Every structure is written in structure tokens, then in C-alpha cells.
Coordinates of C-alpha atoms and ligand atoms in Angstrom, one line a residue:
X1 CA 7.4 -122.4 125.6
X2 CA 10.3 -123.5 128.5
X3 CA 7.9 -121.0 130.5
X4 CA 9.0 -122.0 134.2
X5 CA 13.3 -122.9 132.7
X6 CA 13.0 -119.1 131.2
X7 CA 12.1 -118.3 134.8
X8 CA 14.7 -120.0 136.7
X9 CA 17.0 -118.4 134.2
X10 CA 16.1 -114.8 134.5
X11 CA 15.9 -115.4 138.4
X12 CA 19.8 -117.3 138.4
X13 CA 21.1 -114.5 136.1
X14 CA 20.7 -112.4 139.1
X15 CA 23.3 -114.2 141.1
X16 CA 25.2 -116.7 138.9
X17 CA 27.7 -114.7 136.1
X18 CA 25.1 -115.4 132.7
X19 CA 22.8 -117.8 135.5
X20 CA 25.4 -120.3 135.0
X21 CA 28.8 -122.5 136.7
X22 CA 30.3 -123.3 133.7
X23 CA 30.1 -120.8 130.5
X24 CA 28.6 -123.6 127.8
X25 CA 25.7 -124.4 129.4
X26 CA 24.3 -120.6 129.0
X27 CA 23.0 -121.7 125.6
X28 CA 25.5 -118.3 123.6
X29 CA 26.5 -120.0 120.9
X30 CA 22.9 -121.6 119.7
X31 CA 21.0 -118.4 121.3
X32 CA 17.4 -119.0 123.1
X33 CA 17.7 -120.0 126.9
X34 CA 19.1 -123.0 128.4
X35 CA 16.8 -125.8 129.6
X36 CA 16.9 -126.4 133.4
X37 CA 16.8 -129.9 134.3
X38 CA 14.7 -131.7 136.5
X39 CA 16.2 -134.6 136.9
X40 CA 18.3 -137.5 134.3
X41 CA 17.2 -141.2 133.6
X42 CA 18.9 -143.6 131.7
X43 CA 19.6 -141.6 128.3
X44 CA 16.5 -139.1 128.9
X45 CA 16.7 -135.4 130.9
X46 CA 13.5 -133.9 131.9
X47 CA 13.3 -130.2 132.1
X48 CA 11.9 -128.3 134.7
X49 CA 8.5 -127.8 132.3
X50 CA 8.3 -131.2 132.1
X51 CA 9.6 -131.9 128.9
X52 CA 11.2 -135.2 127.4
X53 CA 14.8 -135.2 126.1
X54 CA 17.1 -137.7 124.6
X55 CA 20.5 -137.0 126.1
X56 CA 23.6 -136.9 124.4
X57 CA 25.4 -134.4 126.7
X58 CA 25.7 -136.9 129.0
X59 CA 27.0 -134.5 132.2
X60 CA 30.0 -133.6 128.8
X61 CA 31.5 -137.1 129.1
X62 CA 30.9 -138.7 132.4
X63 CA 27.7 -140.4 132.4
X64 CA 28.8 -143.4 130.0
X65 CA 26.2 -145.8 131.6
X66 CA 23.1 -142.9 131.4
X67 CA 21.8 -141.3 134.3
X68 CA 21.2 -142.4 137.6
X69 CA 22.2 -145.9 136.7
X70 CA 20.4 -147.8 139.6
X71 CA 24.1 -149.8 141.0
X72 CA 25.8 -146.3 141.0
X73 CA 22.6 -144.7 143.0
X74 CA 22.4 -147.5 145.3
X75 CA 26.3 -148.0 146.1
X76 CA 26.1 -143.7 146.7
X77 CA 23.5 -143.8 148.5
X78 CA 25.1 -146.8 151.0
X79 CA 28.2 -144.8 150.6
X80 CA 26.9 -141.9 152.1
X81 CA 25.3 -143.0 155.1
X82 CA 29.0 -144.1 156.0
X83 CA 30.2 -140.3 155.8
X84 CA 30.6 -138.6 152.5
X85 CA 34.4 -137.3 153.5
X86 CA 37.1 -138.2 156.4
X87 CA 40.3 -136.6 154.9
X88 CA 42.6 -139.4 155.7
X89 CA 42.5 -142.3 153.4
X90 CA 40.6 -144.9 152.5
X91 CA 40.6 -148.3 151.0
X92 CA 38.3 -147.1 148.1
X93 CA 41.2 -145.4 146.5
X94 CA 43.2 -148.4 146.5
X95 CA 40.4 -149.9 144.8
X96 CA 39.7 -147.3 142.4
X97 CA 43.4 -147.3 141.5
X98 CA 43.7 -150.7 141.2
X99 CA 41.3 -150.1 138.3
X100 CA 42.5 -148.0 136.3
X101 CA 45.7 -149.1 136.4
X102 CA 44.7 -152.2 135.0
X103 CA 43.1 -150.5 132.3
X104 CA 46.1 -148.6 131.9
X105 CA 49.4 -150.1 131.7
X106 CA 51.2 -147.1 131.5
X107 CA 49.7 -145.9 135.0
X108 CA 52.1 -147.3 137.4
X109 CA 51.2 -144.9 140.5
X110 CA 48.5 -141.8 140.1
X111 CA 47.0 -139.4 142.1
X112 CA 43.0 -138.7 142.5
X113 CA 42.1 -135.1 142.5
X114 CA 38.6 -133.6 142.0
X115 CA 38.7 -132.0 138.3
X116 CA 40.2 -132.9 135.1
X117 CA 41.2 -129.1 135.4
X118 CA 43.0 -130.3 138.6
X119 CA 44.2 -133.4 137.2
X120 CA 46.0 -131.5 133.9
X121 CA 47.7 -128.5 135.6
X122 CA 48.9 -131.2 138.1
X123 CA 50.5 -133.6 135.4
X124 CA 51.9 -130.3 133.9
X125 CA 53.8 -129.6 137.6
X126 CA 55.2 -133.2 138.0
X127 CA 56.3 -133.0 134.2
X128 CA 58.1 -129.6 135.3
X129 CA 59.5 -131.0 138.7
X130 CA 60.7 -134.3 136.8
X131 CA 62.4 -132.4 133.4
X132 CA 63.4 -129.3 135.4
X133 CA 61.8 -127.8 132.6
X134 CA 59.6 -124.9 132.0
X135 CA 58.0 -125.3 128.8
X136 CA 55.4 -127.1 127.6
X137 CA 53.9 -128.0 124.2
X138 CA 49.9 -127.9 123.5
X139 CA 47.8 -128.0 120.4
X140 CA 45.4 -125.2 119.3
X141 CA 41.8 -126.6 119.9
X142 CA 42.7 -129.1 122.3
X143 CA 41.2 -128.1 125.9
X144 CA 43.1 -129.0 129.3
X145 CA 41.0 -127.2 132.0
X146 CA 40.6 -123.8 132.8
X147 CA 44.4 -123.2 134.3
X148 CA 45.9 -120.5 133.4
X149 CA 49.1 -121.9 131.6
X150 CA 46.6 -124.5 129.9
X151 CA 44.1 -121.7 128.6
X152 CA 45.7 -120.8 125.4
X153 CA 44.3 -121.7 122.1
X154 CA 41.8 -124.3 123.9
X155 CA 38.9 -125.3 121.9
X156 CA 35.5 -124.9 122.1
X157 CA 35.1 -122.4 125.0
X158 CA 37.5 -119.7 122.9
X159 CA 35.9 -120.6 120.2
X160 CA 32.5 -120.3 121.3
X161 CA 33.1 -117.1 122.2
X162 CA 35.7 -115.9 120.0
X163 CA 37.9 -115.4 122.6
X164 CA 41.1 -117.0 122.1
X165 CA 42.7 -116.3 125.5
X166 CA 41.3 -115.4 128.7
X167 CA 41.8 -112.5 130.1
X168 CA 43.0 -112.7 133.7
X169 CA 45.9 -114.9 132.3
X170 CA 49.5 -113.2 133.2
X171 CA 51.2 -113.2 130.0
X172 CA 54.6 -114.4 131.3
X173 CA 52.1 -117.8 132.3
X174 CA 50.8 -118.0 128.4
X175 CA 54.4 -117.4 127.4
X176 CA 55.0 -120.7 128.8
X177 CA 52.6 -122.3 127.0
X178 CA 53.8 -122.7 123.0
X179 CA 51.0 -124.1 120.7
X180 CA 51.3 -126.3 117.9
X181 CA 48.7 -127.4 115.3
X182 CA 46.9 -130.4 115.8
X183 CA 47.9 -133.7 113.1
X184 CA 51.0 -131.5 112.1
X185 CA 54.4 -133.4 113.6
X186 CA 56.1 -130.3 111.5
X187 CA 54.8 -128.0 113.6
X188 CA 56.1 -129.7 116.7
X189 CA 59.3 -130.4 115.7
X190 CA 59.7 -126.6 114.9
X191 CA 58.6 -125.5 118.0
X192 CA 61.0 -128.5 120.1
X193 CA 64.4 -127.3 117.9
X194 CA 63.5 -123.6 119.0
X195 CA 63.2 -124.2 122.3
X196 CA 65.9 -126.5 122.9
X197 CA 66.4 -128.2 125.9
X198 CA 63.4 -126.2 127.8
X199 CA 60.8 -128.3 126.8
X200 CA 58.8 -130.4 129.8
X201 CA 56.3 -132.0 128.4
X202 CA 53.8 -132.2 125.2
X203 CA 50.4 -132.5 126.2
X204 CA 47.4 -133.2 123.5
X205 CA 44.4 -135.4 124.0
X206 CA 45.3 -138.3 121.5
X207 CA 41.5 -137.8 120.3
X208 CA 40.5 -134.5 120.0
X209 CA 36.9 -133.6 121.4
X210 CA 36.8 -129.9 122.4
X211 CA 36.9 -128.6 119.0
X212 CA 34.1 -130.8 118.4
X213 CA 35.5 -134.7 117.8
X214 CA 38.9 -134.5 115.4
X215 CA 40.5 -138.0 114.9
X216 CA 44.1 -138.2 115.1
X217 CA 45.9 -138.5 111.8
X218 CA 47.2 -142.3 111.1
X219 CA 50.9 -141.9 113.0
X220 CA 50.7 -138.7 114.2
X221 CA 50.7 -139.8 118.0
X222 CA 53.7 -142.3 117.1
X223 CA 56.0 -139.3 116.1
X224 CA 54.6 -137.4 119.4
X225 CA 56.3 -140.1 121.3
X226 CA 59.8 -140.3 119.1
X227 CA 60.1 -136.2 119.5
X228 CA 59.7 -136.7 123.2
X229 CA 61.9 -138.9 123.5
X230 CA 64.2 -137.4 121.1
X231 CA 63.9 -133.7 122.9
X232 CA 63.9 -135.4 126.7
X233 CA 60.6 -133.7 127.0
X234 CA 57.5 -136.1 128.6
X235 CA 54.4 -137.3 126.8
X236 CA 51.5 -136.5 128.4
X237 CA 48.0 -137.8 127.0
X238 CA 45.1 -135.5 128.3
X239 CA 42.8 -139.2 128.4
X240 CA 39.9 -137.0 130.2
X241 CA 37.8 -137.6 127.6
X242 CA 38.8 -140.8 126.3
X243 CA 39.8 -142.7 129.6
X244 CA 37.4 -145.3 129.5
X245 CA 34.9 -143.5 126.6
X246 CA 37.0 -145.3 123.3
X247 CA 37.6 -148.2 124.9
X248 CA 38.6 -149.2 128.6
X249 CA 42.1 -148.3 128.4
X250 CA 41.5 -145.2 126.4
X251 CA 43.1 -143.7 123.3
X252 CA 46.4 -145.3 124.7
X253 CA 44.5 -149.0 124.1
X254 CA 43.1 -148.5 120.7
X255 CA 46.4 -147.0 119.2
X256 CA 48.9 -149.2 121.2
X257 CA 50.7 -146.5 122.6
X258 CA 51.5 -145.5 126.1
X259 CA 52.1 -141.9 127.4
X260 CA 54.6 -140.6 130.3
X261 CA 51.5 -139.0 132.3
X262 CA 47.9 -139.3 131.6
X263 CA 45.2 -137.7 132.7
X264 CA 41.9 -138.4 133.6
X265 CA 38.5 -137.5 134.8
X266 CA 35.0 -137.4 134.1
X267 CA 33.8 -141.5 133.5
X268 CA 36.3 -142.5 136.6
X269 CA 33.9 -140.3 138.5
X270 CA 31.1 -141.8 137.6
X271 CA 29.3 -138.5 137.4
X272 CA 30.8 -137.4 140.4
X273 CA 33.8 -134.7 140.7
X274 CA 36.6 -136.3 140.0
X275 CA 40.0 -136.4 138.2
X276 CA 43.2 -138.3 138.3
X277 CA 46.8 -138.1 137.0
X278 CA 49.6 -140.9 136.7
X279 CA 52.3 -142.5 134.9
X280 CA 55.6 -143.7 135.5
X281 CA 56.5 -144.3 139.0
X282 CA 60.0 -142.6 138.6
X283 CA 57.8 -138.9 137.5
X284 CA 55.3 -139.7 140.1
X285 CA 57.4 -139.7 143.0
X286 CA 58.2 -136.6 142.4
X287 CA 55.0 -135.5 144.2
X288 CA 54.6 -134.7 147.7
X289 CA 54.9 -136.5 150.1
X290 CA 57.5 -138.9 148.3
X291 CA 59.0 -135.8 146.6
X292 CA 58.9 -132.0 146.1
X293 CA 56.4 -131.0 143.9
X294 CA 53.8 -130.3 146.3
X295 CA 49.8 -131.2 144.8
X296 CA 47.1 -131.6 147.8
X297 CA 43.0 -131.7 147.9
X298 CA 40.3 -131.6 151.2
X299 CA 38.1 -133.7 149.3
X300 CA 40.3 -135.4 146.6
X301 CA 39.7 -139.0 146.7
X302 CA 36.8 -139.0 148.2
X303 CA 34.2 -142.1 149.6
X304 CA 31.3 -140.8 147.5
X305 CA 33.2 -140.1 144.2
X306 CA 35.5 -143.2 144.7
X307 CA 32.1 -145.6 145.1
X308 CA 30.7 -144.2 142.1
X309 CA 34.2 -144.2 140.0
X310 CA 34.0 -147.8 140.9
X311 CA 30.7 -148.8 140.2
X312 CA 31.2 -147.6 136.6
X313 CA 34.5 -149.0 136.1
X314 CA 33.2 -152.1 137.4
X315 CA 30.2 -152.4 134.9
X316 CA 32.0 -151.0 131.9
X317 CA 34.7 -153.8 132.4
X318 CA 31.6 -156.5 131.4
X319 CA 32.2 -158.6 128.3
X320 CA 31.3 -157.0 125.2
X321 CA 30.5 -153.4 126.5
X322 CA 32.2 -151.1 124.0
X323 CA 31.1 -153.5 121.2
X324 CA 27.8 -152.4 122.5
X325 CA 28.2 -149.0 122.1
X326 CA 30.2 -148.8 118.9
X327 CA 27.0 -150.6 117.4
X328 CA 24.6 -148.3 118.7
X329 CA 27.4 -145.2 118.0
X330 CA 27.8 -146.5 114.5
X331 CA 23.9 -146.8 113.9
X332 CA 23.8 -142.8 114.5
X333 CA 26.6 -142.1 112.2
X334 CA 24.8 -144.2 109.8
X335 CA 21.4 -142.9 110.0
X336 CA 22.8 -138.5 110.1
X337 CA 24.8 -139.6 106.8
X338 CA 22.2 -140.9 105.2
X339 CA 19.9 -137.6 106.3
X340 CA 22.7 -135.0 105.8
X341 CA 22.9 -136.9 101.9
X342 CA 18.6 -136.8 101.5
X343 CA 18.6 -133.3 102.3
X344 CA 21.7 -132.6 100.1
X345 CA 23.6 -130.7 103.2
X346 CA 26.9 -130.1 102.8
X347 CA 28.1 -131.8 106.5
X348 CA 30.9 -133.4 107.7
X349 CA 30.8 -136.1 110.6
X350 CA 33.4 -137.5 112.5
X351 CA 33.5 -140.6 114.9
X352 CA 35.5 -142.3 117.0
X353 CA 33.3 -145.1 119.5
X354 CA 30.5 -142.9 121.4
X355 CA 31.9 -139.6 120.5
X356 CA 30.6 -137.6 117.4
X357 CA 30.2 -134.0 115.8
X358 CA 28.3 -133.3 112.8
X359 CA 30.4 -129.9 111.4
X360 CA 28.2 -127.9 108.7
X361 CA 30.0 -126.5 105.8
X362 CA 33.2 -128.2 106.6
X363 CA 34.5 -129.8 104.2
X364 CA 37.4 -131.7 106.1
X365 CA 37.8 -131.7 109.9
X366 CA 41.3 -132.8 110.7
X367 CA 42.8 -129.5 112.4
X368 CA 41.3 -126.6 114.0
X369 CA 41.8 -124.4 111.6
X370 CA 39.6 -126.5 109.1
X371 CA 36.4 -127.4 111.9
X372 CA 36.8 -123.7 112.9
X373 CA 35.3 -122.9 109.5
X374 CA 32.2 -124.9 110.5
X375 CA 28.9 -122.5 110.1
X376 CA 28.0 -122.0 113.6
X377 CA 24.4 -120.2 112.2
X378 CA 23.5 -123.5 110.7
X379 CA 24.4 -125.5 114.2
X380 CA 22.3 -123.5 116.1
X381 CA 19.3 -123.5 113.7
X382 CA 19.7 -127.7 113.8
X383 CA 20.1 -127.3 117.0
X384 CA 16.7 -125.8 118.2
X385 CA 14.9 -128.0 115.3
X386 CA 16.3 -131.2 117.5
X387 CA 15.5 -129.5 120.9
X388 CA 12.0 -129.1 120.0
X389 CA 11.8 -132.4 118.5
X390 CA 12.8 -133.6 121.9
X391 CA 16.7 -134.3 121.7
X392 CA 18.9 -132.9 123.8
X393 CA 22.2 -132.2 121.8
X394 CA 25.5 -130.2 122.8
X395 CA 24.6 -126.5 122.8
X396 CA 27.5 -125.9 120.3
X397 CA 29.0 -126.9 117.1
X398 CA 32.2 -127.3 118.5
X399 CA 31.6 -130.1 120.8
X400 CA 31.3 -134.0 121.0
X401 CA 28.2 -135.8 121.6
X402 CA 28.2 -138.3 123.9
X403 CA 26.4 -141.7 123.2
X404 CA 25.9 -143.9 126.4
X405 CA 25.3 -147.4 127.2
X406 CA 21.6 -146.5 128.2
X407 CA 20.8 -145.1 124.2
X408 CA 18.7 -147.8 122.3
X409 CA 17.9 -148.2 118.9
X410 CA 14.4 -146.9 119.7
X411 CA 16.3 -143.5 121.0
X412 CA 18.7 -143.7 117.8
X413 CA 15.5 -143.8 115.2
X414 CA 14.1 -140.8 117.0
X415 CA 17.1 -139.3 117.0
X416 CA 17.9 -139.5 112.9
X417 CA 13.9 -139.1 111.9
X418 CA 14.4 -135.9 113.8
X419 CA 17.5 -134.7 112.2
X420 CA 16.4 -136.1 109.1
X421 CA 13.3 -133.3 109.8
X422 CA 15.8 -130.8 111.1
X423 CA 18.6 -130.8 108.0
X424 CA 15.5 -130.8 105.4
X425 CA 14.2 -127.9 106.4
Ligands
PLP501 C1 36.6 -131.8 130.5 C2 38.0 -131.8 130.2 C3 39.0 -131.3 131.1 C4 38.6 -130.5 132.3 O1 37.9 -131.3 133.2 P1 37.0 -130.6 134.3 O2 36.6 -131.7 135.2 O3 35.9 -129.9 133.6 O4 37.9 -129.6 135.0 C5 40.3 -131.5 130.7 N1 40.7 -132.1 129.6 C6 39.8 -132.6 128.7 C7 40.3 -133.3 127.5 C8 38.4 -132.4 129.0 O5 37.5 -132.8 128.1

């Protein structure tokens, strides 16, 4: 029994809304009571009873290198000693920034805030202030933050819950906000001719992973780009989950494409708060204090988040990393086919690099409205079989898992010998 973790929830349920900062971690959609953790190393989290777990949460995204990678630590902790925020600007941002931008091409001035939320709802304002535009396209399951223009029809959290709009949202902000369906270029196009010449920007993450991982179709982020440009509306890639995660230069590398405005977040932060928007200089200096669209932060680009966005982006841009973990990613897939076929379950994986979901009783998973029929009793019942076997996996069936540079094969074998248990049973 999580004896002293039920303890620390009951007591944090008292002054945290459910005991948590951030709805998922609350443990609703699998039931039972989330694990409080101790402290992270390498691919493992130990829980506040002491318990063992392979990790493939991974902070949701950020830690690609595991936790408490020893060069990030050390570079915080001789960051820190230096004064962990000044407000006026420092070389680290230039270096960070130099970085990405030459991982992506496409990025030719940006802007470091302190969320992906941040970084989404501000690439949706300079898309605005650019176009002079008010609308903007987005794709039911794809998540961009917790804004409210951005919190319609967005993935996992809605779906979690089976809420599929906040409340607290003004409806004249949703109105705004027009959805199409993911891998459906139809639906686009309908929604572009109706709303002729009021369309900002289209925003989509080019690999879906808040409705649990959903691959773009072959060519369906090629005609996003010709109906943008057709319409004189902006393609924005929502990269904060594939910046540096599919390969170093993101979804916009392993398709060839590039986007107007990307955001990012989560790896570039190294595991710190951080997030980042950019494109094309023209959009970008449209922000304040080149232009009018005003977008400001106390701590955004911070010394301690910048050293630690560094450190990773300086590691991950060693020869042969992503080879690394696509061999280690593709051993997983491997080994939950093979147990998902032994035990004769009726599953459907998706992968693209590190990021995977195993969907029960789905038969395809290429748009929400097919993962959404995914049997979220099943999840949570493989999920608690593969907690107590000691892995730690995303606490619901509509979300990625995260493989990082840290996993082994040891870590893997556990990992499918203990599903292989779980989907037999
Ligand atoms: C996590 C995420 C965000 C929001 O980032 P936060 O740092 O949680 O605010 C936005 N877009 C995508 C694709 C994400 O996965």
C-alpha cells in the first residue's frame, strides 16, 4: 500500500483543488491515488514510500535525457549561485536562441516565455497583429495550453474528463476559435471558404500527442501549408511536444516542411519552466518592443531555465542521439506488439521516435473521433497492473509516453515482461 503518498494526498486535498497543480496528475481517469514523488534519476521515480518506478512520464515531455542528468544539475546548480533572475537580459538567451534556431530553420527571431501555454496564446496574438485577422483554425484533440481561445476541443484534459470545454471560457472567445478534424484537409478547406478573409492562422501540432500519439496522415501537413497560403492565413506548428523530441529540428525536420510560427516548450527547458515562440522575422517584429503587439514576462528567459535549456540542447545535438532513442523506442513497440498479440488483445499502438500510446479496443487511431473510442476501463486496469509491477506509465489512455535517452534495454525488458503480465490477465 502507497501508505505515506495516500497521506500526502488526503493532507494536499485540503489546500490544492483535487491535491494537485495541474488536473492529470490526480490519477481520475485510472482511479486509485496518485504517487508522490520523492525524487527522479535517470529513467527511474521513487515515491515517497520508497518504491521503484520506470518512468515514462518523463515531467510529460521535457525530461528527454532522464532525470537529474548530472551536466544539467551541475550547470543549475553553478547557475544559481550567480542569481536565479535579474530581469534585464542576458547572454544565455542569445545562446539559447542561437540553438534552436539552428535546429530550426524556419525560426528566424523568437521569443522565450515561461509555458508552452504562454508560448501558444502568444504565437496566436502575433498571427492576429500580423494578418489583422481574428480567427483562427485548430483541430479537435490537439491541445495548445490552457488559454481560453485555445481550450476548445483540446485533447486529453476534455477528454479525460468528458468535458469538452471549460467553463470560465466567454463564449464570444471560443467563437473565435473554429475546429477542424485532425488528417481531414476537407474539413479545413470548409471551414477557410466560410470564413473568408478572417482567418489568422491554423494552428495543429504536426504530430498529435494530447489525444494520446496520432501520426499525421502522409500529406496532410503539405495541404495545411497550400491553404495557408492560399487563404493569407499563417501556419503555426504547435512543436511543444515535438521540438527536439522527433528529431532536433522537430516535426518540421522529419517532414521537410517549415511553419510561419512555431511553438515550443518543454525539452528547451530542460525540465525547467520554459516556452518559446518564433518564425519569420517580418511576423515577429510585430511584437513589442519592435512593434505593437505587446507580449512581456518577470521571469521569461530566465538564467536558471536558459542553462538548463542549453545543457540539453547541447547534449541532444551529439552524433547519433535520436538514432539512440528510436532503437530503444522501437524495441518497446516491438516487444507491447508482440504481448498485445500472445494475449490476443485487441490494441492499437502508435509511434513516432520516443512518443507512443497503446489505445485498447481501437481499431484505427488516425483522428479523434476514432482514439476517442479507446476503452478507458481497460487503460486503467493495465495501468495499475504496470504501476505495481513497478512502471510508471501516463495516468491516462489518452496520452503519449515518453521514452528518454536514460531508458535501457534492461528498463525496456522489464517494461514488456510486465505488460506482457498485465494484458494476459
Ligand atoms: C504541454 C503542451 C502545451 C502547454 O505547455 P505548458 O508548458 O503545459 O503550458 C502546449 N502545446 C502542446 C502541444 C503541449 O503538449
Amino acid at each position: 500500500m502507497p501508505r505515506r503518498s495516500e497521506k500526502l494526498f488526503a493532507e494536499a486535498q485540503r489546500y490544492l483543488p483535487g491535491g494537485v497543480d495541474s488536473p492529470v496528475r490526480a490519477f481520475r481517469a485510472v482511479g486509485g491515488s496518485p504517487r508522490f514523488i520523492a525524487r527522479g534519476k535517470g529513467p527511474y521515480l521513487f515515491d515517497a514510500d520508497g518504491k521503484k518506478y520506470i518512468d515514462y512520464v518523463g515531467s510529460w515531455g521535457p525530461l528527454i535525457l532522464g532525470h537529474a542528468h548530472p551536466k544539467v544539475v551541475a550547470a543549475l546548480q553553478k547557475a544559481a549561485k550567480l542569481g536565479t533572475s535579474y530581469g534585464a537580459p542576458t547572454e544565455l538567451e542569445t545562446t539559447l536562441a542561437k540553438l534552436v534556431v539552428k535546429a530550426f530553420p524556419s525560426i528566424e527571431m523568437m521569443r522565450f516565455v515561461s509555458s508552452g501555454t504562454e508560448a501558444c496564446m502568444s504565437a496566436i496574438r502575433a498571427a492576429r497583429a500580423f494578418t489583422s485577422r481574428d480567427k483562427i483554425i485548430k483541430f479537435d484533440g490537439c491541445y495548445h495550453g490552457h488559454s481560453d481561445g485555445l481550450l476548445v476541443k483540446a485533447g486529453s484534459g476534455g477528454a479525460t474528463f468528458g468535458v469538452p470545454d471549460s467553463a470560465g471560457v466567454p463564449a464570444a472567445y471560443a467563437g473565435l476559435t473554429l475546429v477542424a478534424k485532425y488528417n481531414d484537409t476537407d474539413s479545413v478547406e470548409g471551414l477557410l471558404k466560410a470564413n473568408k478573409g478572417e482567418v489568422a492562422a491554423i494552428i495543429v501540432e504536426p504530430i498529435a500527442a494530447n489525444m494520446g500519439v496520432v501520426p499525421p496522415k502522409p500529406g496532410f501537413l503539405k495541404v495545411l501549408r497550400s491553404l495557408a497560403d492560399a487563404h493569407g492565413a499563417l501556419l503555426i506548428f504547435d512543436e511543444v511536444i515535438s521540438g527536439f523530441r522527433v528529431a532536433l529540428g522537430g516535426a518540421q525536420e522529419l517532414y521537410g516542411m517549415k511553419a510561419d510560427l512555431t511553438c515550443l516548450g518543454k525539452i528547451i527547458g530542460g525540465g525547467m519552466p520554459v516556452g518559446a515562440y518564433g518564425g519569420r522575422r517580418e511576423i515577429m517584429e510585430r511584437i513589442a518592443p519592435l512593434g505593437p503587439a505587446y507580449q512581456a514576462g518577470t521571469l521569461s528567459g530566465n538564467p536558471l531555465a536558459m542553462t538548463a535549456g542549453i545543457e540539453t540542447l547541447k547534449l541532444l545535438s551529439k552524433p547519433n542521439v535520436y538514432k539512440r532513442l528510436e532503437k530503444t523506442s522501437a524495441k518497446l513497440e516491438v516487444g507491447l506488439r508482440t504481448a498485445a498479440r500472445d494475449a490476443h488483445r485487441d490494441v492499437a499502438i502508435t509511434r513516432i521516435g520516443s512518443l507512443l500510446t497503446l489505445f485498447f479496443a481501437a481499431s484505427s487511431a488516425d483522428s479523434w473521433d476514432a482514439v476517442a473510442k479507446a476503452d478507458r476501463k481497460q487503460f486503467g486496469d493495465f495501468f495499475h497492473k504496470m504501476l505495481k509491477s513497478g512502471v510508471y506509465l501516463p495516468p491516462s489512455q489518452f496520452e503519449a509516453w515518453f521514452v528518454s535517452l536514460a531508458h535501457n534495454d534492461a528498463d525496456i525488458d522489464k517494461t514488456v515482461k510486465a505488460s506482457a503480465k498485465a494484458l494476459a490477465t
